Short mmCIF file of C-alpha atoms and ligand atoms in Angstrom, two decimals:
data_model
loop_
_atom_site.label_atom_id
_atom_site.label_comp_id
_atom_site.label_asym_id
_atom_site.label_seq_id
_atom_site.Cartn_x
_atom_site.Cartn_y
_atom_site.Cartn_z
CA UNK A 1 14.79 10.59 29.68
CA UNK A 2 17.35 11.12 27.11
CA UNK A 3 17.84 8.01 24.81
CA UNK A 4 21.38 7.83 22.96
CA UNK A 5 21.34 5.16 20.46
CA UNK A 6 24.88 4.27 19.42
CA UNK A 7 27.19 2.19 17.96
CA UNK A 8 25.16 1.85 14.50
CA UNK A 9 25.44 3.03 11.06
CA UNK A 10 22.94 5.85 10.75
CA UNK A 11 21.70 6.41 6.89
CA UNK A 12 20.10 9.91 7.92
CA UNK A 13 19.20 11.04 4.31
CA UNK A 14 19.54 14.33 5.35
CA UNK A 15 20.71 16.84 2.72
CA UNK A 16 23.77 17.16 4.30
CA UNK A 17 25.03 13.65 4.74
CA UNK A 18 27.81 13.65 7.73
CA UNK A 19 28.88 10.38 8.47
CA UNK A 20 26.86 9.65 11.97
CA UNK A 21 27.27 6.84 14.47
CA UNK A 22 25.11 8.19 17.70
CA UNK A 23 22.16 10.12 17.84
CA UNK A 24 20.46 11.83 20.65
CA UNK A 25 16.75 11.83 21.67
CA UNK A 26 14.39 13.87 23.37
CA UNK A 27 10.76 14.26 24.26
CA UNK A 28 10.24 12.14 21.19
CA UNK A 29 12.27 13.98 18.99
CA UNK A 30 16.09 13.91 17.62
CA UNK A 31 17.92 16.37 19.52
CA UNK A 32 21.35 15.35 17.92
CA UNK A 33 22.86 13.05 15.63
CA UNK A 34 26.73 12.29 14.53
CA UNK A 35 29.67 11.86 16.14
CA UNK A 36 29.53 9.57 19.45
CA UNK A 37 31.44 12.05 21.42
CA UNK A 38 30.02 14.77 20.42
CA UNK A 39 26.33 13.56 20.81
CA UNK A 40 26.85 12.24 24.01
CA UNK A 41 28.10 15.07 25.31
CA UNK A 42 24.72 16.68 25.01
CA UNK A 43 23.08 13.96 26.61
CA UNK A 44 21.81 14.86 30.20
CA UNK A 45 23.77 12.57 33.11
CA UNK A 46 21.72 8.96 33.41
CA UNK A 47 20.35 9.22 29.85
CA UNK A 48 19.47 5.84 28.67
CA UNK A 49 21.98 4.07 26.42
CA UNK A 50 21.25 1.62 23.61
CA UNK A 51 24.49 0.24 21.73
CA UNK A 52 23.26 -1.43 18.52
CA UNK A 53 26.40 -3.20 17.93
CA UNK A 54 27.11 -2.26 14.04
CA UNK A 55 23.26 -2.33 12.92
CA UNK A 56 22.09 0.39 10.76
CA UNK A 57 19.34 2.96 11.18
CA UNK A 58 17.36 4.05 8.80
CA UNK A 59 14.45 6.92 9.11
CA UNK A 60 11.12 5.60 9.40
CA UNK A 61 9.46 4.15 6.16
CA UNK A 62 6.65 5.92 4.82
CA UNK A 63 3.84 3.85 2.66
CA UNK A 64 2.67 7.07 0.50
CA UNK A 65 -0.23 4.51 -0.86
CA UNK A 66 -1.97 1.33 1.21
CA UNK A 67 -4.90 0.05 2.44
CA UNK A 68 -4.57 -0.01 6.15
CA UNK A 69 -7.96 -0.98 6.78
CA UNK A 70 -8.09 -3.62 4.97
CA UNK A 71 -4.59 -4.89 5.79
CA UNK A 72 -6.83 -5.31 8.76
CA UNK A 73 -9.31 -6.88 7.89
CA UNK A 74 -7.45 -9.99 6.30
CA UNK A 75 -5.01 -10.13 9.28
CA UNK A 76 -8.16 -10.55 11.43
CA UNK A 77 -8.73 -13.78 8.97
CA UNK A 78 -7.90 -17.36 9.41
CA UNK A 79 -4.23 -17.13 7.93
CA UNK A 80 -4.13 -19.66 5.37
CA UNK A 81 -1.13 -18.69 3.93
CA UNK A 82 1.83 -20.81 2.89
CA UNK A 83 3.71 -21.97 4.75
CA UNK A 84 1.66 -22.05 7.84
CA UNK A 85 -1.10 -23.82 5.68
CA UNK A 86 0.99 -25.94 3.75
CA UNK A 87 -1.80 -28.25 1.95
CA UNK A 88 -5.49 -27.70 1.35
CA UNK A 89 -6.58 -29.69 4.25
CA UNK A 90 -4.49 -27.27 6.75
CA UNK A 91 -6.44 -25.03 5.01
CA UNK A 92 -9.79 -26.46 5.60
CA UNK A 93 -9.07 -26.77 9.28
CA UNK A 94 -8.25 -22.91 9.14
CA UNK A 95 -11.55 -22.22 7.97
CA UNK A 96 -13.33 -24.62 10.07
CA UNK A 97 -11.78 -23.12 13.27
CA UNK A 98 -12.45 -19.51 11.94
CA UNK A 99 -16.56 -20.62 11.52
CA UNK A 100 -16.76 -20.75 15.12
CA UNK A 101 -15.86 -17.48 15.94
CA UNK A 102 -17.16 -15.79 12.93
CA UNK A 103 -20.70 -14.16 13.98
CA UNK A 104 -23.67 -15.21 11.84
CA UNK A 105 -24.28 -12.94 9.38
CA UNK A 106 -20.95 -12.56 8.03
CA UNK A 107 -19.10 -14.55 5.69
CA UNK A 108 -16.40 -17.15 7.01
CA UNK A 109 -13.03 -15.66 5.84
CA UNK A 110 -9.34 -16.79 5.33
CA UNK A 111 -6.63 -15.67 3.54
CA UNK A 112 -3.46 -15.36 1.82
CA UNK A 113 -2.69 -18.34 -0.05
CA UNK A 114 -0.98 -19.04 -3.20
CA UNK A 115 -1.83 -21.75 -5.57
CA UNK A 116 1.42 -23.16 -6.67
CA UNK A 117 2.56 -22.99 -2.99
CA UNK A 118 0.32 -25.04 -1.80
CA UNK A 119 0.86 -29.40 -1.85
CA UNK A 120 -1.70 -30.24 -4.47
CA UNK A 121 0.07 -26.70 -6.77
CA UNK A 122 -3.59 -26.05 -7.63
CA UNK A 123 -6.34 -23.43 -6.05
CA UNK A 124 -8.76 -24.60 -3.71
CA UNK A 125 -12.37 -25.90 -4.48
CA UNK A 126 -15.82 -24.55 -3.97
CA UNK A 127 -16.24 -28.34 -3.16
CA UNK A 128 -12.87 -28.31 -0.82
CA UNK A 129 -14.91 -25.28 0.97
CA UNK A 130 -17.90 -26.67 1.04
CA UNK A 131 -16.37 -29.55 3.18
CA UNK A 132 -14.70 -27.25 5.69
CA UNK A 133 -17.89 -25.15 5.75
CA UNK A 134 -20.86 -26.43 4.76
CA UNK A 135 -23.84 -24.83 4.77
CA UNK A 136 -22.83 -21.17 5.51
CA UNK A 137 -20.71 -18.76 3.27
CA UNK A 138 -17.49 -19.04 3.43
CA UNK A 139 -14.66 -17.37 0.93
CA UNK A 140 -10.91 -17.58 0.56
CA UNK A 141 -9.02 -14.83 -0.89
CA UNK A 142 -5.56 -15.35 -2.40
CA UNK A 143 -2.43 -13.10 -1.58
CA UNK A 144 -2.68 -11.37 -4.55
CA UNK A 145 -6.43 -10.04 -3.97
CA UNK A 146 -6.96 -10.86 -7.49
CA UNK A 147 -8.60 -14.25 -6.93
CA UNK A 148 -10.63 -15.57 -4.52
CA UNK A 149 -12.52 -18.65 -4.01
CA UNK A 150 -15.92 -19.36 -3.00
CA UNK A 151 -18.04 -22.62 -0.94
CA UNK A 152 -21.50 -22.72 -2.73
CA UNK A 153 -23.53 -21.32 -0.13
CA UNK A 154 -21.36 -18.11 -1.00
CA UNK A 155 -21.77 -18.47 -4.50
CA UNK A 156 -25.42 -18.28 -4.24
CA UNK A 157 -25.63 -15.47 -1.82
CA UNK A 158 -23.43 -13.44 -4.18
CA UNK A 159 -26.09 -14.84 -6.89
CA UNK A 160 -23.58 -16.59 -9.09
CA UNK A 161 -24.63 -19.52 -10.70
CA UNK A 162 -23.41 -22.52 -13.46
CA UNK A 163 -23.87 -20.79 -16.79
CA UNK A 164 -23.06 -17.31 -15.84
CA UNK A 165 -20.83 -16.02 -18.20
CA UNK A 166 -18.06 -13.95 -17.62
CA UNK A 167 -18.30 -10.80 -16.30
CA UNK A 168 -16.36 -7.66 -18.24
CA UNK A 169 -12.59 -7.45 -16.56
CA UNK A 170 -12.92 -10.76 -14.92
CA UNK A 171 -13.72 -14.57 -15.22
CA UNK A 172 -15.32 -17.37 -13.11
CA UNK A 173 -12.63 -20.60 -12.71
CA UNK A 174 -15.05 -24.10 -14.56
CA UNK A 175 -14.96 -27.51 -13.62
CA UNK A 176 -14.75 -30.18 -16.54
CA UNK A 177 -18.55 -30.07 -16.67
CA UNK A 178 -18.20 -26.20 -17.16
CA UNK A 179 -20.12 -25.65 -13.98
CA UNK A 180 -18.29 -22.99 -11.59
CA UNK A 181 -15.51 -24.48 -9.61
CA UNK A 182 -15.56 -21.43 -6.88
CA UNK A 183 -12.81 -19.27 -8.06
CA UNK A 184 -13.15 -16.05 -8.68
CA UNK A 185 -11.03 -13.46 -10.69
CA UNK A 186 -10.13 -9.89 -11.08
CA UNK A 187 -13.41 -7.44 -11.20
CA UNK A 188 -15.66 -9.76 -9.51
CA UNK A 189 -13.32 -10.61 -7.03
CA UNK A 190 -12.98 -6.73 -6.01
CA UNK A 191 -16.69 -6.47 -6.30
CA UNK A 192 -16.84 -9.13 -3.68
CA UNK A 193 -13.92 -8.12 -1.35
CA UNK A 194 -15.26 -4.28 -0.84
CA UNK A 195 -18.87 -5.36 -0.59
CA UNK A 196 -17.80 -8.28 2.28
CA UNK A 197 -15.64 -5.49 4.09
CA UNK A 198 -17.79 -3.03 4.32
CA UNK A 199 -20.54 -4.67 5.45
CA UNK A 200 -18.28 -6.59 7.87
CA UNK A 201 -16.83 -3.24 9.32
CA UNK A 202 -20.26 -1.64 9.05
CA UNK A 203 -21.35 -4.38 11.78
CA UNK A 204 -18.36 -4.06 13.79
CA UNK A 205 -18.31 -2.42 17.19
CA UNK A 206 -15.96 0.41 18.00
CA UNK A 207 -13.92 -1.74 20.20
CA UNK A 208 -13.45 -4.44 17.02
CA UNK A 209 -12.71 -2.02 14.40
CA UNK A 210 -10.44 0.26 16.32
CA UNK A 211 -8.91 -3.33 16.80
CA UNK A 212 -8.69 -4.01 13.14
CA UNK A 213 -6.74 -0.56 12.57
CA UNK A 214 -4.29 -1.67 15.40
CA UNK A 215 -3.60 -5.43 13.86
CA UNK A 216 -2.67 -3.55 10.63
CA UNK A 217 -0.23 -1.24 11.98
CA UNK A 218 1.22 -4.16 14.10
CA UNK A 219 2.10 -5.72 10.66
CA UNK A 220 3.29 -2.38 9.20
CA UNK A 221 5.56 -1.64 12.38
CA UNK A 222 7.40 -5.39 11.61
CA UNK A 223 8.20 -4.02 8.20
CA UNK A 224 9.84 -0.77 9.42
CA UNK A 225 6.95 1.54 8.65
CA UNK A 226 6.54 4.00 10.86
CA UNK A 227 4.13 6.64 8.53
CA UNK A 228 1.39 5.61 6.11
CA UNK A 229 -1.13 7.39 3.44
CA UNK A 230 -4.27 5.55 3.84
CA UNK A 231 -5.47 5.35 -0.38
CA UNK A 232 -9.49 4.95 0.92
CA UNK A 233 -10.24 6.26 3.91
CA UNK A 234 -13.96 6.65 4.59
CA UNK A 235 -16.63 7.58 7.32
CA UNK A 236 -16.29 4.03 8.78
CA UNK A 237 -13.04 3.56 8.70
CA UNK A 238 -11.64 7.12 10.08
CA UNK A 239 -13.43 6.20 12.98
CA UNK A 240 -11.79 3.10 13.38
CA UNK A 241 -8.53 5.17 13.15
CA UNK A 242 -9.94 8.17 15.42
CA UNK A 243 -10.83 5.17 18.21
CA UNK A 244 -7.14 3.98 17.75
CA UNK A 245 -5.64 7.37 18.06
CA UNK A 246 -7.12 7.99 21.27
CA UNK A 247 -6.43 4.72 22.65
CA UNK A 248 -3.00 5.22 22.00
CA UNK A 249 -2.87 2.06 19.44
CA UNK A 250 -2.00 3.66 16.04
CA UNK A 251 1.76 2.10 15.41
CA UNK A 252 2.19 4.65 12.66
CA UNK A 253 1.36 8.53 11.37
CA UNK A 254 -1.87 8.25 9.72
CA UNK A 255 -2.31 10.53 6.74
CA UNK A 256 -5.99 9.91 5.39
CA UNK A 257 -6.73 9.95 1.45
CA UNK A 258 -10.65 10.48 1.85
CA UNK A 259 -12.83 8.91 -0.81
CA UNK A 260 -14.24 11.89 -3.06
CA UNK A 261 -17.93 11.22 -2.43
CA UNK A 262 -17.53 11.33 1.48
CA UNK A 263 -16.09 14.21 1.37
CA UNK A 264 -19.24 16.33 2.16
CA UNK A 265 -19.29 14.56 5.40
CA UNK A 266 -15.73 15.34 6.03
CA UNK A 267 -15.75 19.02 5.61
CA UNK A 268 -19.59 19.08 7.59
CA UNK A 269 -18.13 17.19 10.70
CA UNK A 270 -14.98 19.72 10.49
CA UNK A 271 -12.79 16.61 10.39
CA UNK A 272 -10.31 17.70 7.76
CA UNK A 273 -6.79 18.02 9.11
CA UNK A 274 -4.41 17.54 11.44
CA UNK A 275 -6.34 15.50 14.11
CA UNK A 276 -2.93 14.55 16.45
CA UNK A 277 0.61 14.04 15.63
CA UNK A 278 -0.35 10.26 14.31
CA UNK A 279 -3.59 10.87 12.47
CA UNK A 280 -4.62 13.69 9.80
CA UNK A 281 -7.16 13.79 6.52
CA UNK A 282 -6.20 16.41 4.29
CA UNK A 283 -6.48 14.64 0.69
CA UNK A 284 -9.00 13.65 -1.33
CA UNK A 285 -8.50 10.19 -3.39
CA UNK A 286 -10.51 9.79 -6.96
CA UNK A 287 -10.39 6.85 -8.96
CA UNK A 288 -9.72 7.82 -12.67
CA UNK A 289 -9.27 4.45 -14.44
CA UNK A 290 -9.12 0.71 -13.82
CA UNK A 291 -6.11 -1.02 -12.90
CA UNK A 292 -2.68 -2.74 -14.82
CA UNK A 293 -2.81 -5.96 -13.85
CA UNK A 294 -6.98 -6.33 -14.52
CA UNK A 295 -5.84 -4.60 -18.05
CA UNK A 296 -8.31 -2.34 -17.20
CA UNK A 297 -6.37 0.78 -17.00
CA UNK A 298 -7.17 3.62 -19.57
CA UNK A 299 -4.87 3.27 -22.03
CA UNK A 300 -4.26 4.67 -25.73
CA UNK A 301 -4.67 1.92 -28.40
CA UNK A 302 -5.94 -1.79 -27.58
CA UNK A 303 -4.37 -4.56 -25.10
CA UNK A 304 -3.40 -7.88 -27.15
CA UNK A 305 -4.81 -9.65 -24.45
CA UNK A 306 -8.28 -10.58 -22.41
CA UNK A 307 -10.52 -8.56 -22.43
CA UNK A 308 -8.62 -6.51 -25.07
CA UNK A 309 -10.33 -3.33 -24.77
CA UNK A 310 -8.95 0.00 -24.15
CA UNK A 311 -9.22 0.03 -20.31
CA UNK A 312 -11.87 2.11 -18.40
CA UNK A 313 -12.31 6.15 -18.00
CA UNK A 314 -14.15 6.86 -15.08
CA UNK A 315 -14.62 10.24 -15.78
CA UNK A 316 -14.73 12.86 -18.89
CA UNK A 317 -11.99 15.41 -18.74
CA UNK A 318 -14.79 18.11 -17.90
CA UNK A 319 -16.21 16.40 -15.21
CA UNK A 320 -12.70 15.76 -13.77
CA UNK A 321 -11.05 19.10 -13.86
CA UNK A 322 -14.72 20.27 -12.12
CA UNK A 323 -14.40 18.07 -9.66
CA UNK A 324 -10.45 18.95 -8.85
CA UNK A 325 -11.08 22.91 -9.05
CA UNK A 326 -14.06 22.19 -6.28
CA UNK A 327 -11.77 20.01 -4.10
CA UNK A 328 -8.45 22.44 -4.29
CA UNK A 329 -11.15 25.35 -3.40
CA UNK A 330 -12.00 23.82 -0.51
CA UNK A 331 -8.35 23.14 0.48
CA UNK A 332 -7.70 19.42 -0.21
CA UNK A 333 -4.97 17.77 -1.58
CA UNK A 334 -6.33 15.91 -4.31
CA UNK A 335 -4.49 12.02 -5.15
CA UNK A 336 -6.04 10.79 -8.52
CA UNK A 337 -5.51 6.94 -9.12
CA UNK A 338 -4.29 6.70 -12.79
CA UNK A 339 -2.39 3.80 -14.60
CA UNK A 340 -2.58 4.30 -18.23
CA UNK A 341 -1.47 7.18 -20.33
CA UNK A 342 -5.13 7.83 -21.29
CA UNK A 343 -6.19 8.09 -17.66
CA UNK A 344 -2.81 10.15 -17.10
CA UNK A 345 -3.11 12.60 -19.79
CA UNK A 346 -6.96 13.38 -18.25
CA UNK A 347 -5.72 14.26 -15.12
CA UNK A 348 -2.89 16.24 -15.95
CA UNK A 349 -4.97 18.54 -18.29
CA UNK A 350 -7.77 18.46 -15.23
CA UNK A 351 -4.39 19.88 -13.01
CA UNK A 352 -3.12 22.43 -15.48
CA UNK A 353 -6.54 23.73 -15.53
CA UNK A 354 -6.13 24.94 -12.09
CA UNK A 355 -2.43 25.23 -11.66
CA UNK A 356 -0.12 27.67 -13.42
CA UNK A 357 3.09 26.08 -15.50
CA UNK A 358 5.73 27.67 -13.19
CA UNK A 359 3.53 28.37 -10.22
CA UNK A 360 3.96 25.45 -8.24
CA UNK A 361 1.58 22.64 -6.65
CA UNK A 362 1.12 24.25 -3.15
CA UNK A 363 -1.77 21.78 -2.32
CA UNK A 364 0.67 18.94 -4.01
CA UNK A 365 -1.77 17.38 -5.84
CA UNK A 366 -0.88 14.01 -6.53
CA UNK A 367 -1.22 11.23 -9.15
CA UNK A 368 -1.50 7.60 -7.83
CA UNK A 369 0.63 4.51 -9.42
CA UNK A 370 1.24 6.44 -12.70
CA UNK A 371 2.66 3.26 -14.38
CA UNK A 372 2.46 4.14 -18.41
CA UNK A 373 3.28 7.94 -17.56
CA UNK A 374 5.24 8.02 -20.97
CA UNK A 375 8.28 10.76 -21.35
CA UNK A 376 5.90 13.39 -22.35
CA UNK A 377 3.23 13.09 -19.94
CA UNK A 378 6.37 12.98 -17.09
CA UNK A 379 7.66 15.92 -18.49
CA UNK A 380 3.80 17.72 -17.90
CA UNK A 381 3.76 16.26 -14.75
CA UNK A 382 6.90 17.84 -13.75
CA UNK A 383 6.48 20.99 -15.07
CA UNK A 384 3.08 21.33 -13.01
CA UNK A 385 5.28 19.94 -10.09
CA UNK A 386 2.64 16.85 -9.43
CA UNK A 387 3.64 14.29 -7.34
CA UNK A 388 3.43 10.90 -7.47
CA UNK A 389 2.83 7.92 -5.46
CA UNK A 390 4.15 5.03 -7.01
CA UNK A 391 4.24 0.67 -6.17
CA UNK A 392 7.91 -0.38 -7.54
CA UNK A 393 7.42 -3.78 -5.65
CA UNK A 394 4.23 -4.26 -8.85
CA UNK A 395 7.75 -4.93 -10.74
CA UNK A 396 8.54 -8.21 -9.38
CA UNK A 397 4.78 -9.26 -8.05
CA UNK A 398 2.64 -8.10 -11.43
CA UNK A 399 5.56 -7.21 -13.78
CA UNK A 400 5.48 -10.29 -16.15
CA UNK A 401 1.55 -9.82 -16.24
CA UNK A 402 2.96 -6.20 -17.52
CA UNK A 403 4.54 -7.21 -20.09
CA UNK A 404 2.13 -9.24 -22.09
CA UNK A 405 -0.32 -5.73 -21.55
CA UNK A 406 2.07 -3.74 -22.67
CA UNK A 407 4.42 -5.13 -25.11
CA UNK A 408 7.61 -3.63 -25.80
CA UNK A 409 6.32 -0.27 -24.29
CA UNK A 410 6.85 -2.19 -21.21
CA UNK A 411 10.10 -1.16 -20.55
CA UNK A 412 8.53 2.61 -20.16
CA UNK A 413 6.35 1.64 -17.22
CA UNK A 414 7.16 3.05 -14.03
CA UNK A 415 10.15 4.68 -15.14
CA UNK A 416 11.28 5.94 -11.70
CA UNK A 417 14.84 6.85 -13.14
CA UNK A 418 13.37 8.88 -15.71
CA UNK A 419 10.78 10.45 -13.49
CA UNK A 420 13.30 11.73 -10.99
CA UNK A 421 15.64 12.98 -13.75
CA UNK A 422 12.47 15.12 -15.06
CA UNK A 423 12.13 16.27 -11.52
CA UNK A 424 8.94 14.47 -10.29
CA UNK A 425 8.77 13.80 -6.47
CA UNK A 426 8.15 9.86 -6.91
CA UNK A 427 6.62 8.62 -3.05
CA UNK A 428 7.48 4.65 -2.58
CA UNK A 429 4.10 2.91 -1.73
CA UNK A 430 3.00 -0.60 -2.03
CA UNK A 431 -0.87 -0.58 -2.55
CA UNK A 432 -0.84 -3.25 0.49
CA UNK A 433 -2.87 -5.86 0.76
CA UNK A 434 -3.00 -5.79 -3.27
CA UNK A 435 0.72 -6.82 -2.87
CA UNK A 436 3.02 -7.03 0.84
CA UNK A 437 3.39 -4.10 2.44
CA UNK A 438 7.46 -4.99 2.94
CA UNK A 439 9.05 -2.04 1.84
CA UNK A 440 12.12 -3.47 1.40
CA UNK A 441 10.39 -5.76 -1.72
CA UNK A 442 9.78 -1.98 -3.30
CA UNK A 443 13.45 -0.70 -2.59
CA UNK A 444 14.66 -3.77 -3.95
CA UNK A 445 12.35 -3.67 -6.91
CA UNK A 446 13.31 -0.20 -7.72
CA UNK A 447 17.05 -1.10 -7.83
CA UNK A 448 16.57 -4.28 -9.50
CA UNK A 449 13.60 -3.97 -11.92
CA UNK A 450 12.97 -7.84 -12.18
CA UNK A 451 9.92 -9.60 -12.57
CA UNK A 452 8.94 -13.19 -10.78
CA UNK A 453 10.39 -14.67 -14.09
CA UNK A 454 13.22 -13.18 -14.18
CA UNK A 455 12.53 -10.84 -16.74
CA UNK A 456 14.52 -6.94 -16.70
CA UNK A 457 11.38 -4.08 -17.31
CA UNK A 458 13.29 -0.92 -18.08
CA UNK A 459 16.63 -1.35 -17.21
CA UNK A 460 17.74 2.05 -17.99
CA UNK A 461 14.91 2.96 -15.11
CA UNK A 462 17.16 1.14 -12.28
CA UNK A 463 17.68 3.84 -9.28
CA UNK A 464 20.96 3.13 -7.18
CA UNK A 465 20.24 2.12 -3.99
CA UNK A 466 19.98 5.55 -2.00
CA UNK A 467 17.55 6.95 -4.79
CA UNK A 468 15.28 3.77 -4.22
CA UNK A 469 15.48 4.59 -0.59
CA UNK A 470 14.50 8.32 -1.20
CA UNK A 471 11.11 7.08 -2.39
CA UNK A 472 9.92 5.58 1.00
CA UNK A 473 11.50 8.19 3.68
CA UNK A 474 12.16 11.55 2.18
CA UNK A 475 9.97 12.02 -1.07
CA UNK A 476 7.14 10.17 0.72
CA UNK A 477 7.11 12.78 3.27
CA UNK A 478 6.91 15.36 0.86
CA UNK A 479 4.10 13.54 -0.62
CA UNK A 480 2.12 14.09 2.99
CA UNK A 481 3.19 17.00 3.67
CA UNK A 482 5.40 16.19 6.60
CA UNK A 483 9.32 16.25 5.36
CA UNK A 484 9.96 18.74 7.94
CA UNK A 485 9.18 16.15 10.66
CA UNK A 486 9.99 13.00 9.37
CA UNK A 487 11.64 10.85 6.25
CA UNK A 488 15.21 11.99 7.48
CA UNK A 489 17.04 11.55 10.70
CA UNK A 490 17.98 15.42 11.76
CA UNK A 491 17.53 17.76 14.79
CA UNK A 492 14.30 18.47 15.47
CA UNK A 493 12.63 15.92 13.47
CA UNK A 494 10.32 13.18 15.15
CA UNK A 495 12.36 10.24 16.05
CA UNK A 496 10.72 7.82 13.59
CA UNK A 497 13.62 5.17 12.85
CA UNK A 498 14.33 1.79 12.00
CA UNK A 499 16.97 -0.77 13.53
CA UNK A 500 17.95 -3.22 10.52
CA UNK A 501 20.61 -5.77 10.66
CA UNK A 502 22.02 -4.89 7.42
CA UNK A 503 22.57 -1.51 5.45
CA UNK A 504 20.48 -1.44 2.22
CA UNK A 505 22.79 0.96 0.56
CA UNK A 506 25.22 -1.61 0.80
CA UNK A 507 24.06 -4.98 0.55
CA UNK A 508 23.75 -7.05 -2.16
CA UNK A 509 20.45 -5.83 -3.93
CA UNK A 510 19.55 -9.47 -4.17
CA UNK A 511 19.41 -9.58 -0.81
CA UNK A 512 17.78 -6.54 0.73
CA UNK A 513 14.45 -8.55 0.74
CA UNK A 514 16.78 -10.66 3.62
CA UNK A 515 17.73 -7.95 5.75
CA UNK A 516 15.69 -7.94 8.89
CA UNK A 517 14.03 -5.68 11.25
CA UNK A 518 15.05 -5.29 14.57
CA UNK A 519 13.04 -2.80 15.61
CA UNK A 520 10.45 -0.09 14.96
CA UNK A 521 10.86 3.47 16.46
CA UNK A 522 8.29 6.33 16.41
CA UNK A 523 8.39 9.18 18.27
CA UNK A 524 10.89 7.76 20.62
CA UNK A 525 8.91 4.58 21.75
CA UNK A 526 9.36 1.54 20.32
CA UNK A 527 6.55 0.07 18.05
CA UNK A 528 8.02 -3.52 17.02
CA UNK A 529 11.05 -5.41 17.96
CA UNK A 530 12.22 -8.50 17.21
CA UNK A 531 14.64 -8.66 20.01
CA UNK A 532 14.65 -6.35 23.14
CA UNK A 533 16.76 -3.63 22.01
CA UNK A 534 15.21 -1.01 23.84
CA UNK A 535 14.01 -1.26 27.37
CA UNK A 536 10.27 -1.58 27.42
ZN1 LIG B 601 -4.81 1.84 -3.53
#
């Protein structure tokens, strides 16, 4: 049946931006968008008419780099976020409850706390967790996923003992006697999360795995997201997406970046390509270096802060070039995590070996993050046609740490305005669950570039609101090879759109994150509603 969406402000993001107040949806696609009378005249008699009372409609938002299964995994854990768990006793109660439904052999898991938002104003300790869950391993992840707390049984199972020196790229919290207090920071936290996630997913049945993907999708839909690139798809999580897709449980169009050591499996199983209009696996993911906030991104020079190194480069130039050449020859879009300038230089050299300058980048090989892509590197990326999937939302959440680590070069990090001027396609993304998946945070940060402590990082790199929204719509669609189908509201495109209670292009930038998502619609069908605008 025809659906007429009317009485709204349409931000179409189409190149020919004619003002529009009405849209006709037919068979999951946009049939027309424009002036009310003209659009209504095209609708079949008896069409469903939904009046939005002046709300704003934008294209379905796209997250070009996040970790969908990780989001679902944490969504299934005990909710220990604030304000829902305001203090440590509340967290203990949540963990105690979670213990009753956690299978033997898996760790009791909670997530989402922020120490300074707790009434106690500190990280919960190993002793706090022991009181909630004695005798079996329990872990509580910080919302940033850069720290977590283990109880005594978990510390034992992880092989961590008092007197343990701090590992490279990380640290252990200690009490006044120097004993481990259970808190893990950075590298040991990352290793533990990865180990637990893989272990638990491997033990899940097909239904539970599909449910995990479904829960992640529901969270993302509530933020207005209708498409996402999963930045480390593996055999087990691919199965989860495929099962969810079969069951009609996917709330986003998922584009999988398959971890490089699983490509042989993917190709041998004949799984490269578009599986349905909601699931595709056409890209490969490689990591060239470490992270910005852990100061393990590979840079020229050394960090002025612990651990004081120059970061970690995982592949030498020749080795990386060979990988890129092979994956490109096998028909895959290559997406390489590169944060530090030394890593970005290595990646661009690898791309330059297979792409002739001026000949374009037909597979749209990407750089993921691109934090320290300084002007000469950006010029090279532009000349090669490299797509960059980056995370404006890091600026408010992690920006103060960047400023400490990069000093007077920190104004040149994530230089979105310069990159766009150079002609680079910049796709917006969150890297969730590293930070929130809420794209409005990224849009606000691309406009304001203000850190948590209120410092401006590279004020010259601020984008106008329309440019910021483009990162999460038209630009992100290009990064996943779907710009003819999604990213703008135009006749013939898929009817993926979001109804917002305010217009992000007109709102005070300070209040962009207060804009409410009223409904998220995928292919003409609502996948999230805060009220009941659309008939079920
Ligand atoms: Zn990532």
